[in-house]
Short mmCIF file of C-alpha atoms and ligand atoms in Angstrom, two decimals:
data_model
loop_
_atom_site.label_atom_id
_atom_site.label_comp_id
_atom_site.label_asym_id
_atom_site.label_seq_id
_atom_site.Cartn_x
_atom_site.Cartn_y
_atom_site.Cartn_z
CA UNK A 16 -0.10 0.07 -0.05
CA UNK A 17 1.21 3.41 -0.60
CA UNK A 18 0.53 6.55 1.69
CA UNK A 19 0.26 8.69 -1.42
CA UNK A 20 -2.55 8.91 -3.92
CA UNK A 21 -2.72 9.91 -7.58
CA UNK A 22 -5.06 12.66 -8.44
CA UNK A 23 -7.53 11.65 -11.16
CA UNK A 24 -10.83 13.70 -11.77
CA UNK A 25 -10.19 15.50 -8.61
CA UNK A 26 -10.11 12.41 -6.49
CA UNK A 27 -7.29 10.70 -4.82
CA UNK A 28 -6.65 7.29 -6.39
CA UNK A 29 -4.62 4.45 -5.65
CA UNK A 30 -3.40 2.05 -8.30
CA UNK A 31 -3.41 -1.73 -8.59
CA UNK A 32 0.39 -1.92 -7.82
CA UNK A 33 3.04 0.11 -6.45
CA UNK A 34 6.74 0.72 -6.77
CA UNK A 35 9.47 1.47 -4.25
CA UNK A 36 11.04 4.94 -3.66
CA UNK A 37 14.43 5.14 -2.33
CA UNK A 38 15.87 7.77 0.10
CA UNK A 39 19.25 8.70 -1.60
CA UNK A 40 20.66 9.54 1.85
CA UNK A 41 20.36 5.92 3.08
CA UNK A 42 19.93 4.08 -0.07
CA UNK A 43 16.81 2.34 1.47
CA UNK A 44 13.48 2.16 0.12
CA UNK A 45 11.39 4.41 2.42
CA UNK A 46 8.15 4.72 0.60
CA UNK A 47 5.58 3.14 -1.96
CA UNK A 48 4.22 5.04 -4.76
CA UNK A 49 1.12 4.16 -6.96
CA UNK A 50 2.03 2.36 -10.27
CA UNK A 51 -0.52 3.85 -12.67
CA UNK A 52 -2.16 1.34 -14.97
CA UNK A 53 -2.89 1.93 -18.69
CA UNK A 54 -6.61 2.13 -17.83
CA UNK A 55 -6.01 4.77 -15.15
CA UNK A 56 -3.92 6.67 -17.80
CA UNK A 57 -6.94 6.62 -19.99
CA UNK A 58 -9.24 7.84 -16.93
CA UNK A 59 -6.76 10.65 -16.14
CA UNK A 60 -6.82 11.75 -20.02
CA UNK A 61 -10.59 11.50 -20.09
CA UNK A 62 -10.91 13.49 -16.90
CA UNK A 63 -8.52 16.24 -18.45
CA UNK A 64 -10.50 16.10 -21.73
CA UNK A 65 -13.91 16.48 -19.88
CA UNK A 66 -12.59 19.27 -17.76
CA UNK A 67 -11.15 21.30 -20.56
CA UNK A 68 -14.61 22.29 -22.03
CA UNK A 69 -15.48 24.36 -19.08
CA UNK A 70 -12.06 25.32 -18.05
CA UNK A 71 -11.06 27.18 -21.25
CA UNK A 72 -14.28 29.34 -21.00
CA UNK A 73 -13.38 31.73 -18.05
CA UNK A 74 -9.97 33.52 -18.08
CA UNK A 75 -11.02 35.34 -14.76
CA UNK A 76 -11.96 32.14 -13.08
CA UNK A 77 -8.53 30.49 -14.13
CA UNK A 78 -6.57 33.38 -12.70
CA UNK A 79 -8.39 33.21 -9.49
CA UNK A 80 -8.04 29.36 -9.31
CA UNK A 81 -4.34 29.75 -10.14
CA UNK A 82 -3.77 32.27 -7.42
CA UNK A 83 -5.67 29.89 -5.13
CA UNK A 84 -3.20 27.15 -6.06
CA UNK A 85 -0.14 29.32 -5.54
CA UNK A 86 -1.45 30.13 -1.88
CA UNK A 87 -2.11 26.46 -1.23
CA UNK A 88 1.42 25.63 -2.23
CA UNK A 89 2.88 28.34 -0.06
CA UNK A 90 0.85 27.05 2.74
CA UNK A 91 1.74 23.49 2.25
CA UNK A 92 5.48 24.10 1.94
CA UNK A 93 6.23 22.85 5.63
CA UNK A 94 4.45 19.63 4.79
CA UNK A 95 5.97 18.99 1.30
CA UNK A 96 9.50 19.90 2.10
CA UNK A 97 10.36 16.90 4.03
CA UNK A 98 8.84 14.53 1.69
CA UNK A 99 10.96 16.27 -1.19
CA UNK A 100 14.09 15.96 0.81
CA UNK A 101 13.58 12.43 1.79
CA UNK A 102 13.05 11.24 -2.01
CA UNK A 103 15.39 13.76 -3.80
CA UNK A 104 18.27 14.21 -0.97
CA UNK A 105 18.41 18.02 -1.17
CA UNK A 106 18.74 19.86 2.10
CA UNK A 107 15.46 20.65 3.78
CA UNK A 108 16.05 24.66 3.47
CA UNK A 109 16.50 24.10 -0.30
CA UNK A 110 13.36 21.91 -0.50
CA UNK A 111 11.21 24.49 1.26
CA UNK A 112 12.66 27.04 -1.26
CA UNK A 113 11.69 24.82 -4.16
CA UNK A 114 7.87 24.55 -3.07
CA UNK A 115 7.93 28.29 -2.31
CA UNK A 116 9.56 29.18 -5.69
CA UNK A 117 6.96 26.83 -7.31
CA UNK A 118 4.25 28.81 -5.80
CA UNK A 119 5.97 32.05 -6.90
CA UNK A 120 5.75 30.68 -10.42
CA UNK A 121 2.23 29.83 -10.13
CA UNK A 122 1.26 33.33 -8.94
CA UNK A 123 3.43 34.97 -11.70
CA UNK A 124 1.18 33.01 -14.37
CA UNK A 125 -2.04 33.96 -12.52
CA UNK A 126 -1.20 37.46 -13.19
CA UNK A 127 0.36 37.30 -16.65
CA UNK A 128 -1.52 39.06 -19.48
CA UNK A 129 -2.66 36.82 -22.22
CA UNK A 130 -2.70 39.27 -24.96
CA UNK A 131 -5.28 39.88 -27.77
CA UNK A 132 -3.62 41.82 -30.66
CA UNK A 133 -5.50 43.94 -33.19
CA UNK A 134 -3.65 43.77 -36.42
CA UNK A 135 -6.09 45.32 -38.56
CA UNK A 136 -8.78 47.84 -37.80
CA UNK A 137 -9.92 50.00 -41.08
CA UNK A 138 -12.69 50.23 -43.55
CA UNK A 139 -12.20 46.68 -44.70
CA UNK A 140 -11.91 44.60 -41.67
CA UNK A 141 -11.18 44.25 -37.88
CA UNK A 142 -8.74 41.27 -37.57
CA UNK A 143 -7.40 40.21 -34.22
CA UNK A 144 -4.81 37.54 -33.17
CA UNK A 145 -5.96 35.48 -30.38
CA UNK A 146 -4.23 32.81 -28.29
CA UNK A 147 -6.31 29.63 -27.76
CA UNK A 148 -5.65 26.68 -25.59
CA UNK A 149 -4.51 23.52 -27.19
CA UNK A 150 -6.58 21.00 -25.09
CA UNK A 151 -4.90 18.39 -22.74
CA UNK A 152 -1.23 18.80 -21.89
CA UNK A 153 0.94 15.83 -20.92
CA UNK A 154 3.56 17.12 -18.75
CA UNK A 155 6.58 15.04 -17.90
CA UNK A 156 9.27 15.83 -15.15
CA UNK A 157 12.84 14.75 -14.05
CA UNK A 158 14.08 14.15 -10.70
CA UNK A 159 16.23 17.20 -9.95
CA UNK A 160 13.54 19.90 -9.18
CA UNK A 161 10.22 17.94 -9.38
CA UNK A 162 7.88 20.24 -7.85
CA UNK A 163 9.41 23.57 -9.37
CA UNK A 164 9.64 22.16 -12.85
CA UNK A 165 6.05 20.95 -12.68
CA UNK A 166 4.89 24.53 -11.79
CA UNK A 167 6.81 25.75 -14.61
CA UNK A 168 4.50 23.78 -16.93
CA UNK A 169 1.19 23.99 -14.82
CA UNK A 170 1.05 27.79 -14.52
CA UNK A 171 1.26 28.72 -18.33
CA UNK A 172 -0.78 25.50 -19.37
CA UNK A 173 -3.52 26.40 -16.93
CA UNK A 174 -3.60 30.00 -17.51
CA UNK A 175 -3.90 29.48 -21.25
CA UNK A 176 -6.89 27.49 -20.67
CA UNK A 177 -5.50 23.83 -21.09
CA UNK A 178 -5.92 20.97 -18.67
CA UNK A 179 -2.99 18.78 -17.58
CA UNK A 180 -1.99 15.21 -16.86
CA UNK A 181 1.35 15.36 -15.00
CA UNK A 182 3.88 12.45 -14.47
CA UNK A 183 6.97 12.92 -12.21
CA UNK A 184 10.07 10.85 -12.33
CA UNK A 185 9.86 7.52 -10.89
CA UNK A 186 12.82 8.32 -8.77
CA UNK A 187 10.91 11.37 -7.12
CA UNK A 188 7.21 10.92 -7.43
CA UNK A 189 6.12 11.74 -3.92
CA UNK A 190 6.22 15.43 -3.51
CA UNK A 191 4.53 15.77 -6.80
CA UNK A 192 1.85 13.46 -5.67
CA UNK A 193 1.37 15.42 -2.51
CA UNK A 194 1.34 18.58 -4.67
CA UNK A 195 -1.47 17.01 -6.32
CA UNK A 196 -3.46 16.38 -3.27
CA UNK A 197 -2.83 20.02 -2.36
CA UNK A 198 -4.04 21.40 -5.84
CA UNK A 199 -7.02 19.16 -6.19
CA UNK A 200 -8.52 20.67 -3.00
CA UNK A 201 -8.43 24.29 -4.90
CA UNK A 202 -8.91 23.35 -8.60
CA UNK A 203 -11.84 22.05 -10.39
CA UNK A 204 -11.82 18.33 -10.93
CA UNK A 205 -9.80 17.02 -13.98
CA UNK A 206 -7.99 20.41 -14.56
CA UNK A 207 -4.82 18.85 -13.06
CA UNK A 208 -4.23 14.98 -12.82
CA UNK A 209 -1.14 13.60 -11.33
CA UNK A 210 -0.15 10.12 -11.97
CA UNK A 211 2.90 8.01 -11.10
CA UNK A 212 4.48 5.01 -12.64
CA UNK A 213 7.82 3.79 -14.16
CA UNK A 214 9.36 5.15 -17.41
CA UNK A 215 6.99 3.32 -19.71
CA UNK A 216 4.09 5.50 -18.39
CA UNK A 217 6.10 8.42 -19.79
CA UNK A 218 5.99 6.78 -23.34
CA UNK A 219 2.24 5.76 -22.97
CA UNK A 220 1.44 9.56 -22.37
CA UNK A 221 3.28 10.80 -25.42
CA UNK A 222 1.78 8.11 -27.73
CA UNK A 223 -1.75 8.76 -26.22
CA UNK A 224 -4.30 10.04 -28.58
CA UNK A 225 -5.79 12.49 -26.15
CA UNK A 226 -2.97 15.20 -25.36
CA UNK A 227 -2.46 17.84 -28.04
CA UNK A 228 0.86 19.10 -26.28
CA UNK A 229 3.63 17.49 -24.67
CA UNK A 230 5.75 19.62 -22.25
CA UNK A 231 8.75 17.62 -21.36
CA UNK A 232 11.87 18.11 -19.24
CA UNK A 233 14.42 15.52 -18.93
CA UNK A 234 17.44 14.17 -20.80
CA UNK A 235 18.58 14.71 -24.33
CA UNK A 236 18.15 11.04 -25.46
CA UNK A 237 14.47 10.69 -23.74
CA UNK A 238 13.74 14.26 -25.34
CA UNK A 239 14.41 12.68 -28.80
CA UNK A 240 12.28 9.74 -27.94
CA UNK A 241 9.39 12.19 -27.02
CA UNK A 242 9.75 14.22 -30.11
CA UNK A 243 9.64 11.01 -32.20
CA UNK A 244 6.55 9.83 -30.47
CA UNK A 245 4.83 13.18 -30.88
CA UNK A 246 5.51 13.20 -34.63
CA UNK A 247 2.83 10.86 -36.00
CA UNK A 248 0.11 12.67 -34.30
CA UNK A 249 1.67 16.28 -34.83
CA UNK A 250 1.36 16.82 -31.08
CA UNK A 251 3.04 20.15 -30.10
CA UNK A 252 6.11 19.64 -28.19
CA UNK A 253 8.34 21.63 -25.76
CA UNK A 254 11.46 20.09 -24.76
CA UNK A 255 13.59 21.36 -21.89
CA UNK A 256 16.79 19.00 -22.07
CA UNK A 257 20.21 18.63 -20.71
CA UNK A 258 22.99 21.02 -20.85
CA UNK A 259 26.73 21.17 -20.70
CA UNK A 260 27.00 24.78 -19.51
CA UNK A 261 30.56 26.53 -20.18
CA UNK A 262 31.78 29.18 -17.77
CA UNK A 263 34.54 31.34 -19.23
CA UNK A 264 36.73 33.18 -16.87
CA UNK A 265 38.43 36.27 -18.67
CA UNK A 266 41.93 37.55 -17.85
CA UNK A 267 40.65 40.50 -15.85
CA UNK A 268 38.81 38.43 -13.33
CA UNK A 269 39.48 38.29 -9.57
CA UNK A 270 39.93 34.64 -8.86
CA UNK A 271 38.61 34.77 -5.03
CA UNK A 272 35.74 36.89 -6.17
CA UNK A 273 34.65 34.60 -9.07
CA UNK A 274 35.38 31.31 -7.38
CA UNK A 275 32.52 31.54 -4.78
CA UNK A 276 29.79 32.39 -7.18
CA UNK A 277 31.27 29.93 -9.80
CA UNK A 278 31.11 27.20 -7.14
CA UNK A 279 27.41 28.02 -6.26
CA UNK A 280 26.57 27.88 -9.95
CA UNK A 281 28.10 24.52 -10.32
CA UNK A 282 27.24 22.70 -7.23
CA UNK A 283 23.81 23.96 -6.34
CA UNK A 284 21.57 21.07 -5.97
CA UNK A 285 24.62 18.97 -5.78
CA UNK A 286 25.31 19.82 -9.46
CA UNK A 287 21.94 18.37 -10.62
CA UNK A 288 20.65 21.28 -12.32
CA UNK A 289 20.38 21.43 -15.88
CA UNK A 290 21.80 24.75 -16.17
CA UNK A 291 24.72 24.15 -13.74
CA UNK A 292 28.28 25.29 -14.68
CA UNK A 293 29.58 22.03 -15.91
CA UNK A 294 33.00 23.16 -17.36
CA UNK A 295 35.07 26.16 -16.54
CA UNK A 296 37.53 27.58 -18.97
CA UNK A 297 40.32 29.76 -17.22
CA UNK A 298 43.30 31.59 -18.74
CA UNK A 299 46.79 30.20 -17.96
CA UNK A 300 47.70 33.37 -15.87
CA UNK A 301 44.84 32.66 -13.41
CA UNK A 302 44.46 29.05 -13.69
CA UNK A 303 46.29 27.86 -10.47
CA UNK A 304 44.61 30.58 -8.33
CA UNK A 305 41.08 29.71 -9.71
CA UNK A 306 41.58 25.92 -9.23
CA UNK A 307 42.78 26.54 -5.69
CA UNK A 308 39.89 29.00 -4.67
CA UNK A 309 37.35 26.32 -6.06
CA UNK A 310 38.96 23.50 -4.44
CA UNK A 311 39.26 25.42 -0.95
CA UNK A 312 35.56 25.97 -1.14
CA UNK A 313 34.75 22.48 -2.15
CA UNK A 314 36.82 21.23 0.89
CA UNK A 315 34.83 23.65 3.14
CA UNK A 316 31.20 22.70 2.36
CA UNK A 317 29.15 20.21 4.45
CA UNK A 318 27.74 17.27 2.60
CA UNK A 319 25.28 15.08 4.42
CA UNK A 320 21.59 14.05 5.01
CA UNK A 321 19.48 16.91 3.95
CA UNK A 322 17.30 16.54 7.05
CA UNK A 323 20.37 17.40 9.22
CA UNK A 324 20.86 20.87 10.32
CA UNK A 325 23.63 22.76 8.52
CA UNK A 326 24.08 20.55 5.79
CA UNK A 327 24.53 22.40 2.31
CA UNK A 328 24.73 19.56 -0.12
CA UNK A 329 22.87 16.27 0.01
CA UNK A 330 23.53 12.90 -1.74
CA UNK A 331 23.44 12.29 -5.66
CA UNK A 332 19.68 11.55 -6.21
CA UNK A 333 20.09 7.87 -7.38
CA UNK A 334 22.41 5.10 -7.86
CA UNK A 335 22.93 5.03 -11.48
CA UNK A 336 23.63 8.80 -11.45
CA UNK A 337 26.06 8.34 -8.46
CA UNK A 338 28.01 5.43 -10.46
CA UNK A 339 27.95 7.75 -13.46
CA UNK A 340 29.68 10.80 -11.72
CA UNK A 341 32.15 8.17 -10.10
CA UNK A 342 32.88 6.64 -13.51
CA UNK A 343 33.23 10.12 -15.21
CA UNK A 344 35.68 11.17 -12.50
CA UNK A 345 37.56 7.98 -12.67
CA UNK A 346 37.90 8.20 -16.50
CA UNK A 347 39.32 11.75 -16.21
CA UNK A 348 41.74 10.48 -13.60
CA UNK A 349 42.94 7.81 -15.62
CA UNK A 350 43.50 10.38 -18.43
CA UNK A 351 45.86 12.42 -16.28
CA UNK A 352 43.40 14.73 -14.52
CA UNK A 353 44.27 15.74 -10.95
CA UNK A 354 41.39 16.10 -8.28
CA UNK A 355 42.28 19.40 -6.53
CA UNK A 356 39.46 18.49 -4.28
CA UNK A 357 37.38 15.31 -3.78
CA UNK A 358 37.70 12.78 -6.42
CA UNK A 359 35.85 9.86 -4.57
CA UNK A 360 32.76 8.77 -2.88
CA UNK A 361 32.11 9.35 0.76
CA UNK A 362 32.16 6.05 2.89
CA UNK A 363 28.85 4.69 4.22
CA UNK A 364 25.46 4.24 3.29
CA UNK A 365 23.55 6.57 0.70
CA UNK A 366 24.88 8.09 -2.46
CA UNK A 367 27.32 10.61 -1.20
CA UNK A 368 30.26 12.01 -3.32
CA UNK A 369 32.89 14.40 -2.26
CA UNK A 370 32.37 17.81 -3.98
CA UNK A 371 35.08 17.42 -6.70
CA UNK A 372 37.28 19.91 -8.49
CA UNK A 373 39.26 18.39 -11.49
CA UNK A 374 42.37 20.15 -12.65
CA UNK A 375 44.70 19.56 -15.65
CA UNK A 376 41.81 18.16 -17.65
CA UNK A 377 40.66 19.17 -21.20
CA UNK A 378 38.15 18.80 -24.00
CA UNK A 379 38.14 15.13 -25.43
CA UNK A 380 37.67 13.86 -21.83
CA UNK A 381 34.37 12.37 -21.17
CA UNK A 382 33.72 14.66 -18.07
CA UNK A 383 34.21 17.93 -20.16
CA UNK A 384 32.25 16.56 -23.19
CA UNK A 385 29.37 14.99 -21.62
CA UNK A 386 26.92 16.10 -19.12
CA UNK A 387 28.07 14.88 -15.62
CA UNK A 388 25.05 16.10 -13.65
CA UNK A 389 26.69 15.82 -10.32
CA UNK A 390 29.22 17.27 -7.90
CA UNK A 391 32.36 17.15 -9.96
CA UNK A 392 33.66 20.15 -12.05
CA UNK A 393 36.35 20.18 -14.56
CA UNK A 394 38.48 23.15 -14.92
CA UNK A 395 40.24 23.57 -18.32
CA UNK A 396 43.23 26.01 -18.95
CA UNK A 397 43.22 28.13 -22.21
CA UNK A 398 45.84 30.56 -23.70
CA UNK A 399 43.66 32.02 -26.42
CA UNK A 400 40.31 33.37 -25.62
CA UNK A 401 39.04 32.75 -29.31
CA UNK A 402 39.90 29.15 -28.71
CA UNK A 403 38.08 29.10 -25.40
CA UNK A 404 35.04 30.37 -26.93
CA UNK A 405 35.35 28.05 -29.87
CA UNK A 406 35.59 25.03 -27.35
CA UNK A 407 32.80 26.38 -25.20
CA UNK A 408 30.43 26.34 -28.47
CA UNK A 409 32.01 23.03 -29.89
CA UNK A 410 29.08 20.93 -28.46
CA UNK A 411 25.69 19.72 -29.32
CA UNK A 412 24.46 21.26 -26.15
CA UNK A 413 23.50 24.94 -25.92
CA UNK A 414 21.36 25.46 -22.66
CA UNK A 415 23.35 28.37 -21.04
CA UNK A 416 26.64 29.76 -20.34
CA UNK A 417 28.40 32.41 -18.44
CA UNK A 418 31.38 34.87 -18.67
CA UNK A 419 33.35 36.02 -15.83
CA UNK A 420 35.38 39.32 -15.59
CA UNK A 421 35.78 42.90 -14.20
CA UNK A 422 35.18 44.71 -17.32
CA UNK A 423 31.45 43.83 -17.60
CA UNK A 424 30.88 45.25 -21.02
CA UNK A 425 33.67 43.18 -22.51
CA UNK A 426 32.29 40.03 -20.66
CA UNK A 427 28.81 40.74 -21.96
CA UNK A 428 30.31 41.00 -25.52
CA UNK A 429 31.95 37.60 -25.04
CA UNK A 430 28.66 36.14 -23.46
CA UNK A 431 26.87 37.28 -26.51
CA UNK A 432 28.99 34.86 -28.60
CA UNK A 433 28.06 31.82 -26.71
CA UNK A 434 25.71 29.63 -28.56
CA UNK A 435 23.08 28.99 -25.81
CA UNK A 436 19.74 30.09 -24.62
CA UNK A 437 20.78 32.02 -21.72
CA UNK A 438 24.33 33.85 -21.51
CA UNK A 439 25.00 35.27 -17.97
CA UNK A 440 27.57 37.78 -16.95
CA UNK A 441 29.35 37.31 -13.56
CA UNK A 442 26.44 34.97 -12.41
CA UNK A 443 24.89 31.59 -13.54
CA UNK A 444 21.66 29.90 -12.77
CA UNK A 445 19.85 33.12 -12.32
CA UNK A 446 16.46 32.04 -13.25
CA UNK A 447 13.24 34.05 -12.92
CA UNK A 448 9.53 33.39 -14.10
CA UNK A 449 9.52 36.40 -16.50
CA UNK A 450 12.83 35.31 -18.25
CA UNK A 451 12.38 32.70 -21.10
CA UNK A 452 14.38 29.73 -20.42
CA UNK A 453 15.29 27.14 -23.25
CA UNK A 454 18.09 25.76 -25.22
CA UNK A 455 19.83 25.83 -28.50
CA UNK A 456 20.77 22.72 -30.51
CA UNK A 457 20.14 19.48 -28.53
CA UNK A 458 19.34 21.31 -25.21
CA UNK A 459 15.69 21.95 -26.32
CA UNK A 460 12.89 23.08 -28.40
CA UNK A 461 10.87 26.06 -27.50
CA UNK A 462 11.11 27.81 -24.09
CA UNK A 463 9.47 27.91 -20.62
CA UNK A 464 8.70 30.94 -18.65
CA UNK A 465 7.69 34.44 -19.33
CA UNK A 466 5.02 35.34 -22.13
CA UNK A 467 7.12 33.31 -24.47
CA UNK A 468 6.64 30.16 -22.39
CA UNK A 469 2.95 30.87 -22.18
CA UNK A 470 2.67 31.11 -25.94
CA UNK A 471 3.98 27.71 -26.21
CA UNK A 472 0.87 26.45 -24.74
CA UNK A 473 -1.36 28.23 -27.19
CA UNK A 474 -2.33 28.12 -30.85
CA UNK A 475 -2.49 31.40 -32.62
CA UNK A 476 -6.00 32.11 -34.04
CA UNK A 477 -6.72 34.82 -36.56
CA UNK A 478 -10.24 36.31 -35.75
CA UNK A 479 -11.29 38.24 -38.95
CA UNK A 480 -14.53 40.19 -39.11
CA UNK A 481 -15.14 42.00 -42.47
CA UNK A 482 -16.61 45.52 -42.23
CA UNK A 483 -18.59 45.36 -45.37
P1 NAD B 10 15.10 11.31 -17.96
O1 NAD B 10 15.16 11.82 -19.57
O2 NAD B 10 15.55 10.04 -17.84
O3 NAD B 10 13.62 11.26 -17.53
C1 NAD B 10 12.74 12.46 -17.46
C2 NAD B 10 11.31 12.11 -17.49
O4 NAD B 10 10.95 11.20 -18.63
C3 NAD B 10 11.01 11.06 -16.28
O5 NAD B 10 9.86 11.39 -15.70
C4 NAD B 10 11.01 9.70 -16.93
O6 NAD B 10 10.21 8.70 -16.25
C5 NAD B 10 10.29 10.02 -18.28
N1 NAD B 10 10.48 9.13 -19.34
C6 NAD B 10 11.53 8.17 -19.46
N2 NAD B 10 11.25 7.50 -20.69
C7 NAD B 10 10.37 8.17 -21.29
C8 NAD B 10 9.76 8.04 -22.75
N3 NAD B 10 10.28 7.10 -23.54
N4 NAD B 10 8.86 8.79 -22.96
C9 NAD B 10 8.32 9.83 -22.10
N5 NAD B 10 8.70 9.93 -21.04
C10 NAD B 10 9.80 9.08 -20.51
O7 NAD B 10 15.78 12.44 -17.18
P2 NAD B 10 16.28 12.54 -15.79
O8 NAD B 10 17.52 11.63 -15.56
O9 NAD B 10 15.16 12.43 -14.80
O10 NAD B 10 16.70 14.17 -15.51
C11 NAD B 10 17.99 14.58 -15.77
C12 NAD B 10 18.00 15.25 -17.18
O11 NAD B 10 17.04 16.37 -17.05
C13 NAD B 10 19.25 15.83 -17.31
O12 NAD B 10 19.86 15.61 -18.50
C14 NAD B 10 19.12 17.32 -17.17
O13 NAD B 10 20.04 18.35 -17.81
C15 NAD B 10 17.65 17.49 -17.75
N6 NAD B 10 16.82 18.77 -17.24
C16 NAD B 10 16.72 19.64 -18.13
C17 NAD B 10 15.98 20.78 -17.54
C18 NAD B 10 15.59 21.96 -18.56
O14 NAD B 10 14.85 22.79 -18.30
N7 NAD B 10 16.51 22.21 -19.78
C19 NAD B 10 15.66 20.92 -16.19
C20 NAD B 10 15.90 19.99 -15.44
C21 NAD B 10 16.43 18.73 -15.93
#
């Protein structure tokens, strides 16, 4: 039995079976989640389709409901945060911040304008461009920020007049199921349905005939499968996929000043952030100083069970990911990289890995070329800025990047040359609800957030009224 219920047609629903959820701080199964059957997926899709008829009609009612949803999440933050920490691993304070942040996103969309643009008003015609909802949205999320990333989809999808069937990752279904319980108390039945199950459930959703739109956040390989599954039915797709974000330190940077912020940009959520700094390019002259400043920071932070007071970084979220990080570090070390800090797992139960700074490493090493998605950061030396920019761009990823220096205009000029969706100067992972977020190349298709993210949940309709 599971203590957690799915939300279908406004009701709490158990499933014929359950699956275990592991606490990454102990490596032990600590809860059961409902394993949604195909019949239940059909029921969820039908509930969403039925609710769409009414929900699409009244924009004012939708705004009020979204605001109520935001407030309900704010009110439930203390209840949801420990659930999130136990399944995801992040420190309790970060978990609470994630829930509150998710509420902030819902509130932003509750208040965002849904424009009607008049493009012609003359003797011949009155022509408007109007944004219409699509219908049912299938929303699929990963395990790093389950609640926050759900709300990046729910807010704009619901404001636009769509209804949603949401599926979290099987590694972290619990806080999202709880969020479903909270939201079903304030939203009309069927407007949001939350189901949980193993990976095939995601594939069933993308192939299902009901949804008109898939909003997916996850890895590049799965994103490609989602795009392929959507194609035969011409479902609309937004894909927020992986990143391998470069940070370029310029020769006028102050190593001590940048190291702190660079470290935060790389290690927040234990490096398990799509837009984390995943490789750092540093000019020869500053190289040793930047490596040492990052390594000192890595040695000083407290890693542990996210439920314990003072812990800054939790475990890696799951065993395959933990093994992958260990493998990529070992591969780099075998190729001559030097761990200036960390370089090994932490003994004991759970998936804990020492915050790792890898020096004397370069492109052509897996940890530089691939997305490590964990607490290990390669620092690469460069002698020519042009070469560093070329290497930063020499990848199929293009989510975000950053440039660090004292001359901010010069840094901004270099940032503008990065081939990525967001280019930051002297900061990284500075995300906000009004700022569109998406990737170039394999890092995504479409964007989330801001009016641009909202438009992704709409179809354009031309409403043409002749005057004669
Ligand atoms: P993943 O691709 O393995 O899984 C993501 C989701 O897809 C899960 O819910 C999973 O159950 C589901 N899924 C699996 N197979 C499916 C299929 N065939 N069809 C439909 N759904 C399927 O990703 P993950 O390991 O959970 O998350 C980590 C990845 O997500 C990283 O690459 C990270 O960079 C990326 N990410 C991107 C963003 C962004 O906004 N760009 C944000 C967070 C994470």
